Coordinates of N, CA and C in Angstrom, one line a residue:
M182 N 89.4 41.1 16.9 CA 89.5 42.4 17.6 C 89.0 43.4 16.7
I183 N 88.2 44.3 17.3 CA 87.7 45.6 16.7 C 88.7 46.7 16.7
H184 N 89.1 47.1 15.6 CA 90.0 48.3 15.5 C 89.3 49.5 15.4
L185 N 89.2 50.3 16.5 CA 88.6 51.5 16.4 C 89.6 52.7 16.1
S186 N 89.1 53.7 15.3 CA 90.0 54.7 15.0 C 89.4 56.1 15.6
F187 N 90.2 56.8 16.3 CA 89.9 58.0 16.9 C 90.9 59.1 16.4
S188 N 90.4 60.2 15.9 CA 91.2 61.3 15.5 C 92.1 61.9 16.6
N189 N 91.6 61.7 17.9 CA 92.3 62.2 19.1 C 92.9 61.0 19.9
I190 N 93.4 60.0 19.2 CA 93.9 58.8 19.9 C 95.2 59.3 20.8
Q191 N 96.0 60.1 20.4 CA 97.1 60.5 21.3 C 96.7 61.2 22.5
T192 N 95.7 62.0 22.5 CA 95.1 62.6 23.6 C 94.5 61.5 24.6
L193 N 93.7 60.6 23.9 CA 93.1 59.5 24.8 C 94.3 58.7 25.5
E194 N 95.3 58.3 24.7 CA 96.4 57.6 25.3 C 97.0 58.4 26.5
K195 N 97.3 59.6 26.2 CA 98.0 60.5 27.2 C 97.1 60.6 28.5
M196 N 95.8 60.8 28.3 CA 94.9 61.0 29.4 C 95.0 59.6 30.3
H197 N 94.8 58.5 29.5 CA 94.7 57.3 30.3 C 96.0 56.9 31.0
F198 N 97.1 57.1 30.3 CA 98.4 56.8 31.0 C 98.7 57.7 32.1
S199 N 98.4 59.1 32.0 CA 98.7 60.0 33.1 C 97.8 59.7 34.3
A200 N 96.6 59.3 34.1 CA 95.7 59.0 35.2 C 96.3 57.7 35.9
V201 N 96.6 56.7 35.1 CA 97.1 55.4 35.8 C 98.5 55.7 36.4
K202 N 99.3 56.6 35.9 CA 100.6 56.9 36.4 C 100.3 57.6 37.7
N203 N 99.5 58.6 37.8 CA 99.1 59.3 38.9 C 98.8 58.4 40.1
Y204 N 97.8 57.5 39.8 CA 97.3 56.5 40.7 C 98.5 55.7 41.3
C205 N 99.4 55.2 40.3 CA 100.5 54.3 40.8 C 101.5 55.1 41.7
S206 N 101.7 56.3 41.3 CA 102.8 57.1 42.0 C 102.2 57.9 43.3
E207 N 101.0 58.2 43.2 CA 100.4 59.1 44.3 C 99.5 58.3 45.3
I208 N 98.9 57.2 44.7 CA 97.8 56.6 45.6 C 98.1 55.2 46.0
M209 N 98.7 54.4 45.1 CA 98.9 53.0 45.3 C 100.0 52.9 46.4
H210 N 99.8 51.9 47.2 CA 100.8 51.6 48.4 C 102.1 51.3 47.8
P211 N 103.2 51.7 48.3 CA 104.5 51.4 47.7 C 104.7 49.9 47.6
N212 N 104.4 49.1 48.5 CA 104.6 47.7 48.4 C 103.8 47.0 47.2
S213 N 102.6 47.6 47.1 CA 101.8 47.1 46.0 C 102.4 47.6 44.7
L214 N 102.9 48.8 44.6 CA 103.5 49.3 43.4 C 104.8 48.4 43.0
E215 N 105.5 48.1 44.0 CA 106.7 47.3 43.7 C 106.4 45.9 43.3
D216 N 105.3 45.4 43.9 CA 104.9 44.0 43.4 C 104.4 44.2 42.0
F217 N 103.5 45.1 41.7 CA 103.1 45.3 40.4 C 104.2 45.5 39.3
Y218 N 105.2 46.3 39.7 CA 106.4 46.5 38.8 C 107.0 45.1 38.5
K219 N 107.3 44.4 39.5 CA 107.9 43.1 39.2 C 107.1 42.1 38.3
K220 N 105.8 42.3 38.5 CA 104.8 41.4 37.6 C 104.9 41.8 36.2
V221 N 105.0 43.2 36.1 CA 104.9 43.8 34.6 C 106.3 43.4 34.0
I222 N 107.4 43.6 34.7 CA 108.7 43.4 34.0 C 109.0 42.0 33.7
A223 N 108.2 41.0 34.2 CA 108.4 39.7 34.0 C 107.8 39.3 32.6
L224 N 107.1 40.2 32.0 CA 106.5 39.9 30.7 C 107.5 40.1 29.5
H225 N 107.2 39.6 28.4 CA 108.1 39.8 27.1 C 108.2 41.3 26.9
G226 N 109.4 41.8 26.6 CA 109.6 43.2 26.1 C 110.1 44.1 27.3
F227 N 110.3 43.5 28.4 CA 110.7 44.3 29.5 C 112.1 43.9 30.0
D228 N 112.9 43.3 29.2 CA 114.2 42.7 29.5 C 115.2 43.8 30.0
S229 N 115.0 45.1 29.4 CA 116.0 46.2 29.7 C 115.8 46.8 31.1
F230 N 114.7 46.4 31.8 CA 114.3 47.0 33.1 C 115.0 46.3 34.2
H231 N 115.4 47.1 35.3 CA 116.0 46.4 36.5 C 115.1 45.5 37.1
Q232 N 115.6 44.4 37.7 CA 114.7 43.4 38.2 C 114.1 44.0 39.5
E233 N 114.8 44.8 40.2 CA 114.3 45.4 41.5 C 113.8 46.7 41.3
Y234 N 112.6 47.0 41.9 CA 112.1 48.4 41.8 C 112.7 49.3 42.8
V235 N 113.2 50.4 42.4 CA 113.8 51.5 43.3 C 112.9 52.7 43.1
E236 N 112.3 53.0 44.3 CA 111.4 54.1 44.2 C 112.1 55.4 43.9
G237 N 111.6 56.1 42.9 CA 112.2 57.4 42.5 C 113.2 57.2 41.4
E238 N 113.7 56.0 41.2 CA 114.8 55.7 40.2 C 114.3 54.9 39.1
S239 N 113.3 54.1 39.3 CA 112.7 53.3 38.2 C 112.0 53.9 37.1
G240 N 111.4 55.2 37.4 CA 110.7 55.8 36.5 C 109.4 55.2 36.1
F241 N 108.7 55.6 35.1 CA 107.4 55.0 34.7 C 107.3 54.6 33.3
E242 N 108.5 54.5 32.6 CA 108.4 53.9 31.2 C 107.9 52.6 31.2
W243 N 108.1 51.7 32.1 CA 107.6 50.4 32.2 C 106.1 50.4 32.3
L244 N 105.6 51.3 33.0 CA 104.1 51.4 33.1 C 103.5 51.9 31.8
R245 N 104.1 53.0 31.1 CA 103.7 53.4 29.9 C 103.7 52.2 28.8
R246 N 104.6 51.4 28.7 CA 104.7 50.3 27.8 C 103.6 49.4 28.1
F247 N 103.3 49.1 29.3 CA 102.4 48.1 29.7 C 101.0 48.7 29.5
I248 N 100.6 49.8 30.0 CA 99.3 50.4 29.9 C 99.0 50.6 28.4
L249 N 99.9 51.0 27.6 CA 99.5 51.4 26.3 C 100.0 50.3 25.3
A250 N 100.2 49.1 25.7 CA 100.7 48.0 24.8 C 99.6 47.8 23.8
D251 N 100.0 47.6 22.5 CA 99.1 47.5 21.3 C 98.5 46.1 21.4
H252 N 97.6 45.9 20.6 CA 96.8 44.6 20.6 C 97.7 43.4 20.3
N253 N 98.6 43.6 19.4 CA 99.6 42.4 19.0 C 100.4 42.1 20.3
T254 N 100.9 43.1 21.1 CA 101.6 42.7 22.2 C 100.7 42.1 23.2
L255 N 99.5 42.6 23.4 CA 98.5 42.0 24.3 C 98.3 40.5 24.0
S256 N 98.1 40.3 22.7 CA 97.9 38.9 22.2 C 99.1 37.9 22.5
I257 N 100.3 38.5 22.3 CA 101.4 37.6 22.6 C 101.5 37.3 24.1
W258 N 101.2 38.2 25.0 CA 101.2 38.0 26.3 C 100.2 37.0 26.7
V259 N 99.0 37.2 26.2 CA 97.9 36.2 26.5 C 98.2 34.7 26.0
K260 N 98.7 34.7 24.8 CA 99.1 33.4 24.2 C 100.3 32.7 24.9
E261 N 101.3 33.4 25.2 CA 102.6 32.9 25.7 C 102.8 33.0 27.2
Q262 N 102.2 34.0 27.8 CA 102.5 34.2 29.2 C 101.2 34.4 30.1
A263 N 100.1 33.8 29.8 CA 98.8 34.0 30.4 C 99.0 33.8 32.0
D264 N 99.8 32.9 32.4 CA 100.0 32.7 33.8 C 100.6 34.0 34.5
K265 N 101.3 34.8 33.8 CA 101.9 36.0 34.4 C 100.9 37.2 34.4
L266 N 99.7 37.0 33.9 CA 98.8 38.1 33.9 C 97.7 37.9 35.0
K267 N 98.0 37.2 36.0 CA 97.0 36.9 37.0 C 97.1 37.9 38.2
F268 N 97.9 38.9 38.1 CA 98.0 39.9 39.2 C 96.7 40.8 39.2
D269 N 96.4 41.3 40.3 CA 95.1 42.0 40.4 C 95.1 43.5 40.6
Q270 N 96.3 44.1 40.5 CA 96.3 45.6 40.8 C 95.4 46.4 39.9
M271 N 95.5 46.0 38.6 CA 94.8 46.8 37.6 C 93.3 46.5 37.6
K272 N 92.9 45.2 37.9 CA 91.5 44.9 38.1 C 90.9 45.7 39.2
K273 N 91.6 45.7 40.3 CA 91.0 46.5 41.4 C 90.9 48.1 41.0
L274 N 91.9 48.5 40.3 CA 91.8 50.0 39.8 C 90.6 50.1 39.0
Y275 N 90.4 49.2 38.0 CA 89.2 49.2 37.2 C 88.0 49.2 37.9
L276 N 87.8 48.3 38.8 CA 86.5 48.0 39.5 C 86.2 49.1 40.5
N277 N 87.3 49.5 41.3 CA 87.1 50.5 42.5 C 87.2 51.9 42.1
R278 N 87.8 52.3 40.9 CA 87.9 53.7 40.6 C 87.5 54.0 39.2
F279 N 88.1 53.3 38.2 CA 87.7 53.6 36.8 C 86.3 53.5 36.4
S280 N 85.6 52.5 36.7 CA 84.3 52.2 36.3 C 83.2 52.3 37.4
K281 N 83.5 52.6 38.6 CA 82.6 52.5 39.7 C 81.5 53.5 39.7
S282 N 81.8 54.8 39.3 CA 80.9 55.8 39.6 C 81.3 57.1 38.8
P283 N 80.5 57.9 38.3 CA 80.9 59.2 37.7 C 81.6 60.1 38.7
D284 N 81.5 59.9 39.9 CA 82.2 60.7 41.0 C 83.4 60.2 41.6
I285 N 83.9 58.9 41.1 CA 85.1 58.4 41.7 C 86.0 58.4 40.5
F286 N 87.3 58.7 40.8 CA 88.3 58.9 39.7 C 89.5 58.1 39.9
V287 N 90.2 57.8 38.8 CA 91.5 57.0 38.9 C 92.6 57.8 39.6
D288 N 92.7 59.1 39.2 CA 93.7 60.0 39.7 C 93.3 60.8 40.9
N289 N 94.3 61.4 41.5 CA 93.8 62.2 42.7 C 93.5 63.7 42.3
H290 N 93.5 64.0 41.1 CA 93.1 65.2 40.6 C 91.5 65.2 40.3
G291 N 91.0 64.1 40.3 CA 89.5 64.0 40.2 C 89.1 64.4 38.7
S292 N 89.9 63.8 37.8 CA 89.7 64.2 36.4 C 89.5 63.1 35.5
Y293 N 89.7 61.8 35.8 CA 89.7 60.8 34.9 C 89.0 59.5 35.4
N294 N 88.0 59.1 34.7 CA 87.4 57.7 34.9 C 86.7 57.3 33.6
S295 N 85.9 56.2 33.7 CA 85.4 55.7 32.4 C 84.4 56.8 31.8
Y296 N 83.8 57.6 32.6 CA 82.9 58.6 32.0 C 83.8 59.7 31.2
T297 N 84.9 59.9 31.7 CA 85.8 61.0 31.1 C 86.3 60.3 29.8
L298 N 86.7 59.1 29.9 CA 87.2 58.5 28.6 C 86.1 58.4 27.6
F299 N 85.0 58.0 27.9 CA 83.8 58.0 26.9 C 83.5 59.2 26.3
R300 N 83.4 60.3 27.2 CA 83.2 61.6 26.6 C 84.3 62.1 25.6
T301 N 85.5 61.8 25.9 CA 86.5 62.2 25.1 C 86.7 61.5 23.8
M302 N 86.3 60.1 23.9 CA 86.2 59.3 22.7 C 85.2 59.9 21.6
G303 N 84.1 60.4 22.1 CA 83.1 61.0 21.2 C 82.3 59.9 20.4
I304 N 82.4 58.7 20.8 CA 81.8 57.6 20.1 C 80.3 57.6 20.4
K305 N 79.4 57.4 19.4 CA 78.0 57.4 19.6 C 77.3 56.1 19.4
V306 N 77.9 55.2 18.8 CA 77.1 53.9 18.5 C 78.1 52.8 18.8
C307 N 77.5 51.7 19.4 CA 78.3 50.5 19.8 C 79.0 49.9 18.6
P308 N 80.4 49.8 18.7 CA 81.1 49.2 17.6 C 80.9 47.7 17.3
Y309 N 80.3 47.1 18.2 CA 80.0 45.6 18.1 C 78.7 45.3 17.2
C310 N 77.6 46.0 17.6 CA 76.4 45.8 16.9 C 76.0 46.9 15.9
E311 N 76.7 48.1 16.1 CA 76.4 49.2 15.3 C 74.9 49.6 15.2
H312 N 74.3 49.3 16.4 CA 72.9 49.6 16.4 C 72.5 50.5 17.7
E313 N 73.0 50.0 18.9 CA 72.7 50.7 20.1 C 73.5 52.0 20.2
F314 N 72.8 53.1 20.6 CA 73.4 54.4 20.9 C 74.1 54.3 22.2
L315 N 75.2 55.0 22.2 CA 75.9 55.1 23.5 C 75.9 56.6 24.1
D316 N 75.5 56.7 25.3 CA 75.2 58.1 25.8 C 75.5 58.1 27.2
E317 N 75.5 59.4 27.7 CA 75.5 59.6 29.2 C 74.2 60.4 29.4
V318 N 73.4 60.0 30.4 CA 72.1 60.6 30.6 C 72.1 61.0 32.1
Q319 N 71.2 62.0 32.4 CA 70.9 62.4 33.8 C 69.7 61.8 34.3
I320 N 69.8 61.0 35.3 CA 68.7 60.5 36.0 C 68.6 60.8 37.4
A321 N 67.5 61.6 37.9 CA 67.4 62.1 39.2 C 68.7 62.7 39.7
G322 N 69.2 63.6 38.7 CA 70.4 64.3 39.1 C 71.8 63.6 39.1
H323 N 71.7 62.3 38.7 CA 73.0 61.6 38.6 C 73.3 61.1 37.2
S324 N 74.6 61.1 36.9 CA 75.0 60.6 35.6 C 74.9 59.2 35.5
R325 N 74.4 58.7 34.5 CA 74.3 57.3 34.1 C 74.8 57.1 32.7
R326 N 75.4 56.0 32.4 CA 75.9 55.8 31.0 C 75.2 54.6 30.3
T327 N 75.0 54.6 29.1 CA 74.5 53.5 28.4 C 75.6 52.6 27.7
I328 N 76.8 53.0 28.2 CA 78.0 52.3 27.7 C 78.7 51.5 28.8
E329 N 79.4 50.5 28.4 CA 80.2 49.7 29.3 C 81.5 49.6 28.5
F330 N 82.6 49.4 29.2 CA 83.9 49.1 28.6 C 84.1 47.5 28.6
D331 N 84.0 47.0 27.5 CA 84.3 45.5 27.3 C 85.7 45.3 27.4
H332 N 86.2 44.1 27.9 CA 87.6 43.8 27.9 C 87.7 42.7 26.8
F333 N 88.5 43.0 25.7 CA 88.8 42.1 24.7 C 89.4 40.8 25.2
F334 N 90.3 41.0 26.1 CA 90.9 39.9 26.9 C 90.3 40.0 28.3
P335 N 89.5 39.1 28.7 CA 88.7 39.3 29.9 C 89.4 39.5 31.2
K336 N 88.9 40.2 32.1 CA 89.6 40.6 33.3 C 89.3 39.7 34.4
G337 N 88.6 38.6 34.2 CA 88.2 37.7 35.3 C 89.4 37.1 36.0
E338 N 89.3 36.7 37.2 CA 90.3 36.1 38.0 C 91.0 34.9 37.3
N339 N 90.3 34.2 36.7 CA 90.9 33.0 36.0 C 91.4 33.3 34.5
E340 N 91.3 34.6 34.2 CA 91.7 35.0 32.9 C 92.9 35.9 33.0
Y341 N 92.6 37.2 32.6 CA 93.8 38.2 32.5 C 93.5 39.5 33.3
P342 N 93.4 39.4 34.6 CA 93.1 40.5 35.5 C 94.1 41.7 35.4
G343 N 95.4 41.2 35.1 CA 96.4 42.3 34.9 C 96.2 43.2 33.8
L344 N 95.4 42.8 32.8 CA 95.1 43.6 31.6 C 93.9 44.5 31.7
A345 N 93.3 44.6 32.9 CA 92.0 45.3 33.0 C 92.1 46.8 32.7
M346 N 93.2 47.4 32.9 CA 93.4 48.9 32.5 C 94.2 49.1 31.3
C347 N 94.7 48.1 30.6 CA 95.4 48.3 29.4 C 94.5 49.0 28.4
F348 N 94.9 50.2 27.9 CA 94.0 51.0 27.0 C 93.5 50.3 25.8
Y349 N 94.3 49.4 25.2 CA 93.9 48.8 24.0 C 93.1 47.5 24.2
N350 N 92.9 47.3 25.5 CA 92.0 46.1 25.8 C 90.6 46.6 26.3
L351 N 90.4 47.9 26.2 CA 89.1 48.5 26.6 C 88.4 48.9 25.3
I352 N 87.2 48.1 25.1 CA 86.3 48.4 24.0 C 85.1 49.0 24.4
P353 N 84.7 50.2 24.0 CA 83.4 50.8 24.4 C 82.3 49.9 23.7
S354 N 81.4 49.6 24.5 CA 80.2 48.8 23.9 C 78.9 49.1 24.6
C355 N 77.8 48.7 24.0 CA 76.6 48.8 24.7 C 76.4 47.6 25.7
K356 N 75.5 47.9 26.7 CA 75.4 46.9 27.7 C 75.1 45.5 27.2
P357 N 74.0 45.5 26.2 CA 73.6 44.1 25.8 C 74.8 43.3 25.0
C358 N 75.5 44.1 24.2 CA 76.7 43.4 23.6 C 77.7 42.9 24.5
N359 N 78.1 43.8 25.5 CA 79.1 43.3 26.5 C 78.6 42.2 27.4
Q360 N 77.3 42.1 27.6 CA 76.8 41.0 28.4 C 76.7 39.7 27.6
L361 N 76.4 39.8 26.3 CA 76.3 38.8 25.4 C 77.6 38.2 25.2
K362 N 78.5 39.0 25.0 CA 79.9 38.6 24.7 C 80.5 37.8 25.8
M363 N 80.3 38.2 27.1 CA 80.9 37.7 28.2 C 82.3 37.5 28.1
T364 N 82.9 36.3 28.2 CA 84.3 36.1 28.1 C 84.8 35.5 26.7
Q365 N 83.9 35.7 25.8 CA 84.1 35.2 24.5 C 84.8 36.3 23.6

């Protein structure tokens, strides 16, 4: 695992969690949210949460713990509970909102996506190869980025799609490194 250090890590965590929370509370269908809740609390570390999701009463501490789980916690889940990480709500969010376009956002405020996270990180060089520059460029009036977010624990259907939006599973990387790494 590459341990990246950001002076504004608390800001980054807060932005990420706030956007995902907004998506879950304001955009996600209630039945899907209830299903997502049940999948998350089935993981280690969620024993104190009610087994049934009660809209308005369950709060979002469970989501904060899940989305901001550190690398050690993610590793334990992958090693001991991989079968419980097959849910797809977070993979769909990643593909359909977070990384799809500079004009599509996770939240209904239109303020957070992969472009926003990259800009706020302020990272300029791929942490894998330390060679390729990472940037956002304008081509024909449209933003394009030379960065991808690698998933340390892959988001594939047969791997860990549930971890697709976990903050500490997202590694900024250049396109060649992400493509070479694949699921390794």
